[in-house]
Each structure stands twice: as structure tokens, then as C-alpha cells.
mmCIF file of C-alpha atoms and ligand atoms in Angstrom:
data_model
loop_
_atom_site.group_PDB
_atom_site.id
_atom_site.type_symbol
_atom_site.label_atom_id
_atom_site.label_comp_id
_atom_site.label_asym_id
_atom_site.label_seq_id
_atom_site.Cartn_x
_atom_site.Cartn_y
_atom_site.Cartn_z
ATOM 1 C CA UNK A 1155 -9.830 4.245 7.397
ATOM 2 C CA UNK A 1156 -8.903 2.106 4.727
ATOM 3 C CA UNK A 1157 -8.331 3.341 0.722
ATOM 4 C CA UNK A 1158 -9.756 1.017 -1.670
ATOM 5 C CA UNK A 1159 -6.802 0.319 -3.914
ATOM 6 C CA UNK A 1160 -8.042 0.891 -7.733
ATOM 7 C CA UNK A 1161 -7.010 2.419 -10.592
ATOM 8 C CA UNK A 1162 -7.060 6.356 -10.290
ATOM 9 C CA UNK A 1163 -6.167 7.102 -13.681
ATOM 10 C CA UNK A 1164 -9.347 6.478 -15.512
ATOM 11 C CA UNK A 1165 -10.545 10.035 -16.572
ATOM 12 C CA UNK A 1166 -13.843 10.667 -18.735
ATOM 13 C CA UNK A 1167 -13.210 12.295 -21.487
ATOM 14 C CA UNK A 1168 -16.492 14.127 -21.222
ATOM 15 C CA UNK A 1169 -15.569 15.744 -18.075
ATOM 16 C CA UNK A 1170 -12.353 17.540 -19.413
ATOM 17 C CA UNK A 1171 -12.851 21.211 -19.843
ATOM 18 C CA UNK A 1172 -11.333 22.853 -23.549
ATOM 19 C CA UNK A 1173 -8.179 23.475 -23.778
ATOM 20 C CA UNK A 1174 -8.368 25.949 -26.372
ATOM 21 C CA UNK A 1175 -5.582 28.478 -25.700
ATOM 22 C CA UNK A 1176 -4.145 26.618 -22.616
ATOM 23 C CA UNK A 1177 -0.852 26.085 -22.104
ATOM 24 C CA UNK A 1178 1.500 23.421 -19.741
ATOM 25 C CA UNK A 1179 4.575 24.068 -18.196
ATOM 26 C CA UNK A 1180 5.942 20.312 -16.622
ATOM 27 C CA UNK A 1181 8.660 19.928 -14.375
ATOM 28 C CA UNK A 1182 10.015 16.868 -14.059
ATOM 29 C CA UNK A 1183 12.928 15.522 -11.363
ATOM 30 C CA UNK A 1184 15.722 13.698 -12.294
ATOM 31 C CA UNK A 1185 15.877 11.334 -8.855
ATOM 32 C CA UNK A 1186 14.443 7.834 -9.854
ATOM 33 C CA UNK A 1187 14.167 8.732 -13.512
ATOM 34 C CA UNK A 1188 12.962 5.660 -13.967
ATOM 35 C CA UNK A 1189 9.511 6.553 -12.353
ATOM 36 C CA UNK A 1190 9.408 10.100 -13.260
ATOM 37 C CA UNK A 1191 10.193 9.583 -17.096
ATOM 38 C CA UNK A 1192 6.818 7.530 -16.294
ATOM 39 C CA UNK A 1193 4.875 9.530 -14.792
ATOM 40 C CA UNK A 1194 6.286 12.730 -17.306
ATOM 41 C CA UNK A 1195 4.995 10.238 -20.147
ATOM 42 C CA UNK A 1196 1.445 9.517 -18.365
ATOM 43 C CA UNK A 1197 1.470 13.172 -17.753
ATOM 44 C CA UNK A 1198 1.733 14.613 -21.519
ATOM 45 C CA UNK A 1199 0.430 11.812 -23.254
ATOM 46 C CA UNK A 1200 -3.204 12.817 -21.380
ATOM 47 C CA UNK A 1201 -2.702 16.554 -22.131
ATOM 48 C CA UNK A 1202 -2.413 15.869 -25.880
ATOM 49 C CA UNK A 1203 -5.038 13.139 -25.918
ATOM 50 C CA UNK A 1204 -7.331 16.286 -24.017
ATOM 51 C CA UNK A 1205 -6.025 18.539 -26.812
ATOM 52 C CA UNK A 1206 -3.748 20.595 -26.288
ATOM 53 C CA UNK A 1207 -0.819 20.703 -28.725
ATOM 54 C CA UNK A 1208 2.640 19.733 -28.680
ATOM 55 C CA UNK A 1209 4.183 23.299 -28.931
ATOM 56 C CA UNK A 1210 2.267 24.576 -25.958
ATOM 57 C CA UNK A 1211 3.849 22.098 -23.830
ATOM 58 C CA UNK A 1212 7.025 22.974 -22.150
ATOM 59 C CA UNK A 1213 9.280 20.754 -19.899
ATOM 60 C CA UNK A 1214 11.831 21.594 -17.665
ATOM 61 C CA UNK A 1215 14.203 18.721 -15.948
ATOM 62 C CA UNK A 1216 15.761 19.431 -11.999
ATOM 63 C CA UNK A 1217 18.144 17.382 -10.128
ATOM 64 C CA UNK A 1218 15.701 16.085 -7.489
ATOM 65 C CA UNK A 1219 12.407 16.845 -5.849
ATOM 66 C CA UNK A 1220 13.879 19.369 -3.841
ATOM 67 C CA UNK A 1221 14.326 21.474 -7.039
ATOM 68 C CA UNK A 1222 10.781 21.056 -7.914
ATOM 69 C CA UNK A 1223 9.453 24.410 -6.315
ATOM 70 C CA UNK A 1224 12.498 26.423 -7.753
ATOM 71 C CA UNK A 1225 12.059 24.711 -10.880
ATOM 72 C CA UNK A 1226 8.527 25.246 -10.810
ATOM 73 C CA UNK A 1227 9.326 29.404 -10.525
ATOM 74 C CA UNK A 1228 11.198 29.329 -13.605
ATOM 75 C CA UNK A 1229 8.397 27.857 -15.203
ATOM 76 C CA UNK A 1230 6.420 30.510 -14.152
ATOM 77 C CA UNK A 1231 8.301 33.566 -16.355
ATOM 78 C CA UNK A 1232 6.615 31.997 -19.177
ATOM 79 C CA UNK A 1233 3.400 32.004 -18.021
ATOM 80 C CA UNK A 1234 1.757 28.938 -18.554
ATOM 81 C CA UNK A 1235 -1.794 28.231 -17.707
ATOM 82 C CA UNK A 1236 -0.318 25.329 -15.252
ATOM 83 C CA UNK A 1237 2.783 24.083 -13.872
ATOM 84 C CA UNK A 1238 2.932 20.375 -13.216
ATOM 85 C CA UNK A 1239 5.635 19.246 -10.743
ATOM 86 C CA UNK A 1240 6.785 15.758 -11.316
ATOM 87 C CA UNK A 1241 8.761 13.862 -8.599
ATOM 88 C CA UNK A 1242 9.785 10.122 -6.970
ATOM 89 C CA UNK A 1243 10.346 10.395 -3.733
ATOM 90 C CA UNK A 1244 11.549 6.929 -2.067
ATOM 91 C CA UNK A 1245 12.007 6.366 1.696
ATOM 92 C CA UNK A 1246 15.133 5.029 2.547
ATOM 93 C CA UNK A 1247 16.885 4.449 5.766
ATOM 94 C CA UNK A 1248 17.508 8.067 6.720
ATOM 95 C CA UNK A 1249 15.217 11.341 7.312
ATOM 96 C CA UNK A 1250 15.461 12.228 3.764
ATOM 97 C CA UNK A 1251 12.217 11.212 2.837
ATOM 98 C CA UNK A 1252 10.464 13.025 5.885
ATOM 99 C CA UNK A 1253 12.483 16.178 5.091
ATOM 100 C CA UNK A 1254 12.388 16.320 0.938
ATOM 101 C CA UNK A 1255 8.344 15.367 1.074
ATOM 102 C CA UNK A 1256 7.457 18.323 3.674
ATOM 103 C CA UNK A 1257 9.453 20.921 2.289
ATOM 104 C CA UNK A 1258 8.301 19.801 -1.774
ATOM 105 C CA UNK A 1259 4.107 19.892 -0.447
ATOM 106 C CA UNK A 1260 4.951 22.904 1.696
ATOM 107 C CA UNK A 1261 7.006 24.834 -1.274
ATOM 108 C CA UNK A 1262 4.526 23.827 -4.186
ATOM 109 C CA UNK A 1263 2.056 24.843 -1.529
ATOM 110 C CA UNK A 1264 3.250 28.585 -1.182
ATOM 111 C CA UNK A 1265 3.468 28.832 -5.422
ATOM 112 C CA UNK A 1266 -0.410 28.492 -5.192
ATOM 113 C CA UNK A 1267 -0.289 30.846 -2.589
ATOM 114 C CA UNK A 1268 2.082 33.566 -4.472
ATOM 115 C CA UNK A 1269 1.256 32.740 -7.759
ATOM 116 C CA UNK A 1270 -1.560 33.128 -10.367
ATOM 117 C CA UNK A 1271 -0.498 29.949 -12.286
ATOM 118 C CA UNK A 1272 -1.754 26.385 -10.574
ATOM 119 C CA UNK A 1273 0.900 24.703 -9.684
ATOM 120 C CA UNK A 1274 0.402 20.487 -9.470
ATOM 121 C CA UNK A 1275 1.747 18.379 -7.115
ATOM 122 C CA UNK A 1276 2.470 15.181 -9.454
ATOM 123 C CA UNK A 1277 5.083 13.656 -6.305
ATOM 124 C CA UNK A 1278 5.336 10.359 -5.716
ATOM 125 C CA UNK A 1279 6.214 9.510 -1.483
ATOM 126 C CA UNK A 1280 6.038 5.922 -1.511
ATOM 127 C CA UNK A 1281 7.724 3.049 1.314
ATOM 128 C CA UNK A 1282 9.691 1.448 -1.603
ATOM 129 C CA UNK A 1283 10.466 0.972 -5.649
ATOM 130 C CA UNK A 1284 7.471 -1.745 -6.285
ATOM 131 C CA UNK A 1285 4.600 1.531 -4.617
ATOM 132 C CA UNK A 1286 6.185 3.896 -6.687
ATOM 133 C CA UNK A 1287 6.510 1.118 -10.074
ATOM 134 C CA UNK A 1288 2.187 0.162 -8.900
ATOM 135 C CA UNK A 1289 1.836 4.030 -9.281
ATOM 136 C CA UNK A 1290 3.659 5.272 -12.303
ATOM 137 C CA UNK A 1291 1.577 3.238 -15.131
ATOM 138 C CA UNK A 1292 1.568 0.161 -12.757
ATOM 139 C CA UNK A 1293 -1.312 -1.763 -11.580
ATOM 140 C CA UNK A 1294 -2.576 1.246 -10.196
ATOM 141 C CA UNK A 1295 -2.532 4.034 -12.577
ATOM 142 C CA UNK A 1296 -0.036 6.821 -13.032
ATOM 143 C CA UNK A 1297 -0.091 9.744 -10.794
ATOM 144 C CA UNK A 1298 1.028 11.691 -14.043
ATOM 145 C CA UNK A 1299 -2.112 11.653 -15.739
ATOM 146 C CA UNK A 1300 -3.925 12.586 -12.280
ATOM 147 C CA UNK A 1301 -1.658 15.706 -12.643
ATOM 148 C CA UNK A 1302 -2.571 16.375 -15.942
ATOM 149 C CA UNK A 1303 -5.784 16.103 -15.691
ATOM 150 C CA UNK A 1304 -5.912 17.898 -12.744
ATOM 151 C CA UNK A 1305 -3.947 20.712 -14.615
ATOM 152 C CA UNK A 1306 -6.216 21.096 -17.056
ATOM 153 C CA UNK A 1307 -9.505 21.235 -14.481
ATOM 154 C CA UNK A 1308 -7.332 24.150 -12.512
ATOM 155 C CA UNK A 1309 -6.306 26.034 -15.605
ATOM 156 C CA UNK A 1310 -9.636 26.594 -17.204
ATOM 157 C CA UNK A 1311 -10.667 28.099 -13.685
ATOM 158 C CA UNK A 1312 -8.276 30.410 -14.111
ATOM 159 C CA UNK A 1313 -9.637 31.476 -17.557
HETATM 160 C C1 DLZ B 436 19.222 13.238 -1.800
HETATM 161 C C2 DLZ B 436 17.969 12.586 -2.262
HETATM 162 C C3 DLZ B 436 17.559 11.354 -1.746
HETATM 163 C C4 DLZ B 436 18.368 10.627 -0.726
HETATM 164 N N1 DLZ B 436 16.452 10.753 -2.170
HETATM 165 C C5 DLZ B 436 15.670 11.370 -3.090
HETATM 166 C C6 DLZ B 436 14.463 10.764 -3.537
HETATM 167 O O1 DLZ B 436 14.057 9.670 -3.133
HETATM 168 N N2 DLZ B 436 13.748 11.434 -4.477
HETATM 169 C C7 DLZ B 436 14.123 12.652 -4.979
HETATM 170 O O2 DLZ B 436 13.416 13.210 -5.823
HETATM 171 N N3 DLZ B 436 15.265 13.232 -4.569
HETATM 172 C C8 DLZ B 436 16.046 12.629 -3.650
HETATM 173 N N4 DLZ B 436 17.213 13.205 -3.231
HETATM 174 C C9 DLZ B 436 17.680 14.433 -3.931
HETATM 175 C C10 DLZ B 436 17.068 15.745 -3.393
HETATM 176 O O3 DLZ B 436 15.737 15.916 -3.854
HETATM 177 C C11 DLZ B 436 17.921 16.942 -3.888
HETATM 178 O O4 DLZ B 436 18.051 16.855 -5.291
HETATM 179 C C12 DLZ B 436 19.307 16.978 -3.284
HETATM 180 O O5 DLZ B 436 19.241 16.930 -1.881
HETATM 181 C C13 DLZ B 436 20.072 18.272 -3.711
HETATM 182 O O6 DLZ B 436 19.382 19.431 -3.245
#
């Protein structure tokens, strides 16, 4: 099956839910800052242009992707209405990338599991710099403001 590349960043603005009263926890990795400071930017940018305000909008930086889910379980003390986990994960020329992308999906899969706070997978797993560049406010979107607006949609079905 083949995946039509487009933009998946457009969002309508009339399908976002209020945001009164929600508030965003975002944790962002340090590896390939370059990307993540991208995607972190797509990602709160879209949360304030959906409303919510500055002040309920907290961010926590980890070392790499691997930190995400701990990271992420910090987050969660404060109680935010969603966590959003931001990561770049690049293959290279050793297992790394097979071993960091399982166990970040499988660990930010268990926090929706344990928890009662959402917790978004914003992770990028691409073959090589250019994918992840096309995907972090390149020619095809930025996987940040997926994650926010996919923050938002799970939050308010937690109201
Ligand atoms: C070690 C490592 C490598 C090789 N590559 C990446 C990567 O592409 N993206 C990423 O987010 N993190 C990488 N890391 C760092 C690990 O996620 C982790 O921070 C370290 O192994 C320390 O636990």
C-alpha cells in the first residue's frame, strides 16, 4: 500500500474542541535539536493559535528520546490535561534506531495505559536528516502540530 505524500498539518479550525480550562504539558528531546526545536515550535504555536494560553503551557527538555516516557511521568505530577512527547529519532548504521523507536512507542504506550492524562506520541523515526527536515515544518508538515492538535482532541475527551 502506498501513502499519498501531502501535507498532514492542515487542521480546520472548526473542528478543534474548546480549550477552556485545558492545560499542556510538552516534552521535548534534546537529540537532533534541530528538528525537535521544530516540531516543539509547530507544536505550541497550534495550541495557542487553538486558544489556550501561554501560562498553561509547560515544557520540559530530556536528553534523548529514550527519556521521553520518564520525562513524560514527571509531567504527569502536575496534571496536565495532555502530555505531548516530542522526539527525532534518526537511523544510523547501528540497532539504535530499532531499539530507541520500540521501547519510546511501547513506553508512551503503557502511560496511556497507567495514566489518566493522554500522553502524545509527537516522534519522529525517519531513514535520514532530509525525512525528518520534510516532516518538521518541511514540505510535508510538522508532526508537532499533528501532536497538538491531537492533544487537544484527546484532552477534551477526558473532560
Ligand atoms: C544514543 C542515541 C542515538 C544514537 N540516536 C538517537 C536519535 O537518533 N534520536 C534520539 O532522540 N536519541 C538518540 N540517542 C540518545 C538516546 O535516546 C538516549 O538519550 C541515550 O541512549 C541515553 O539514554
Amino acid at each position: 500500500m502506498t501513502t499519498k505524500k501531502t501535507n498532514l498539518s492542515e487542521y480546520n479550525n472548526t473542528d478543534i474542541p474548546n480549550v477552556n480550562g485545558l492545560s499542556f504539558s510538552i516534552v521535548v528531546s534534546q537529540w537532533n535539536l534541530n528538528i525537535t526545536e521544530n516540531l516543539f515550535q509547530g507544536a505550541i504555536k497550534t495550541l495557542i493559535d487553538c486558544g489556550v494560553k501561554k501560562g498553561d503551557i509547560n515544557r520540559i527538555d530530556v536528553p534523548g528520546s529514550f527519556e521521553l516516557v520518564y520525562g513524560a511521568k514527571i509531567a504527569a505530577r502536575s496534571k496536565p490535561s495532555a502530555i505531548i512527547c516530542i522526539g527525532s529519532i534518526i537511523k544510523g548504521e547501528t540497532k539504535h534506531f530499532d531499539f530507541i523507536s520500540q521501547s519510546v512507542s511501547n513506553g508512551i504506550m503503557d502511560l496511556n495505559i497507567k495514566l489518566d492524562i493522554p500522553v502524545v506520541f509527537g516522534v519522529l523515526t525517519d531513514n535520514n536528516m532530509q525525512q525528518a527536515t520534510n516532516r518538521s515544518g518541511g514540505k510535508y508538515g510538522n508532526k508537532g502540530v499533528e501532536a497538538a492538535i491531537t492533544a487537544i482532541k484527546m484532552a477534551h475527551l477526558n473532560i
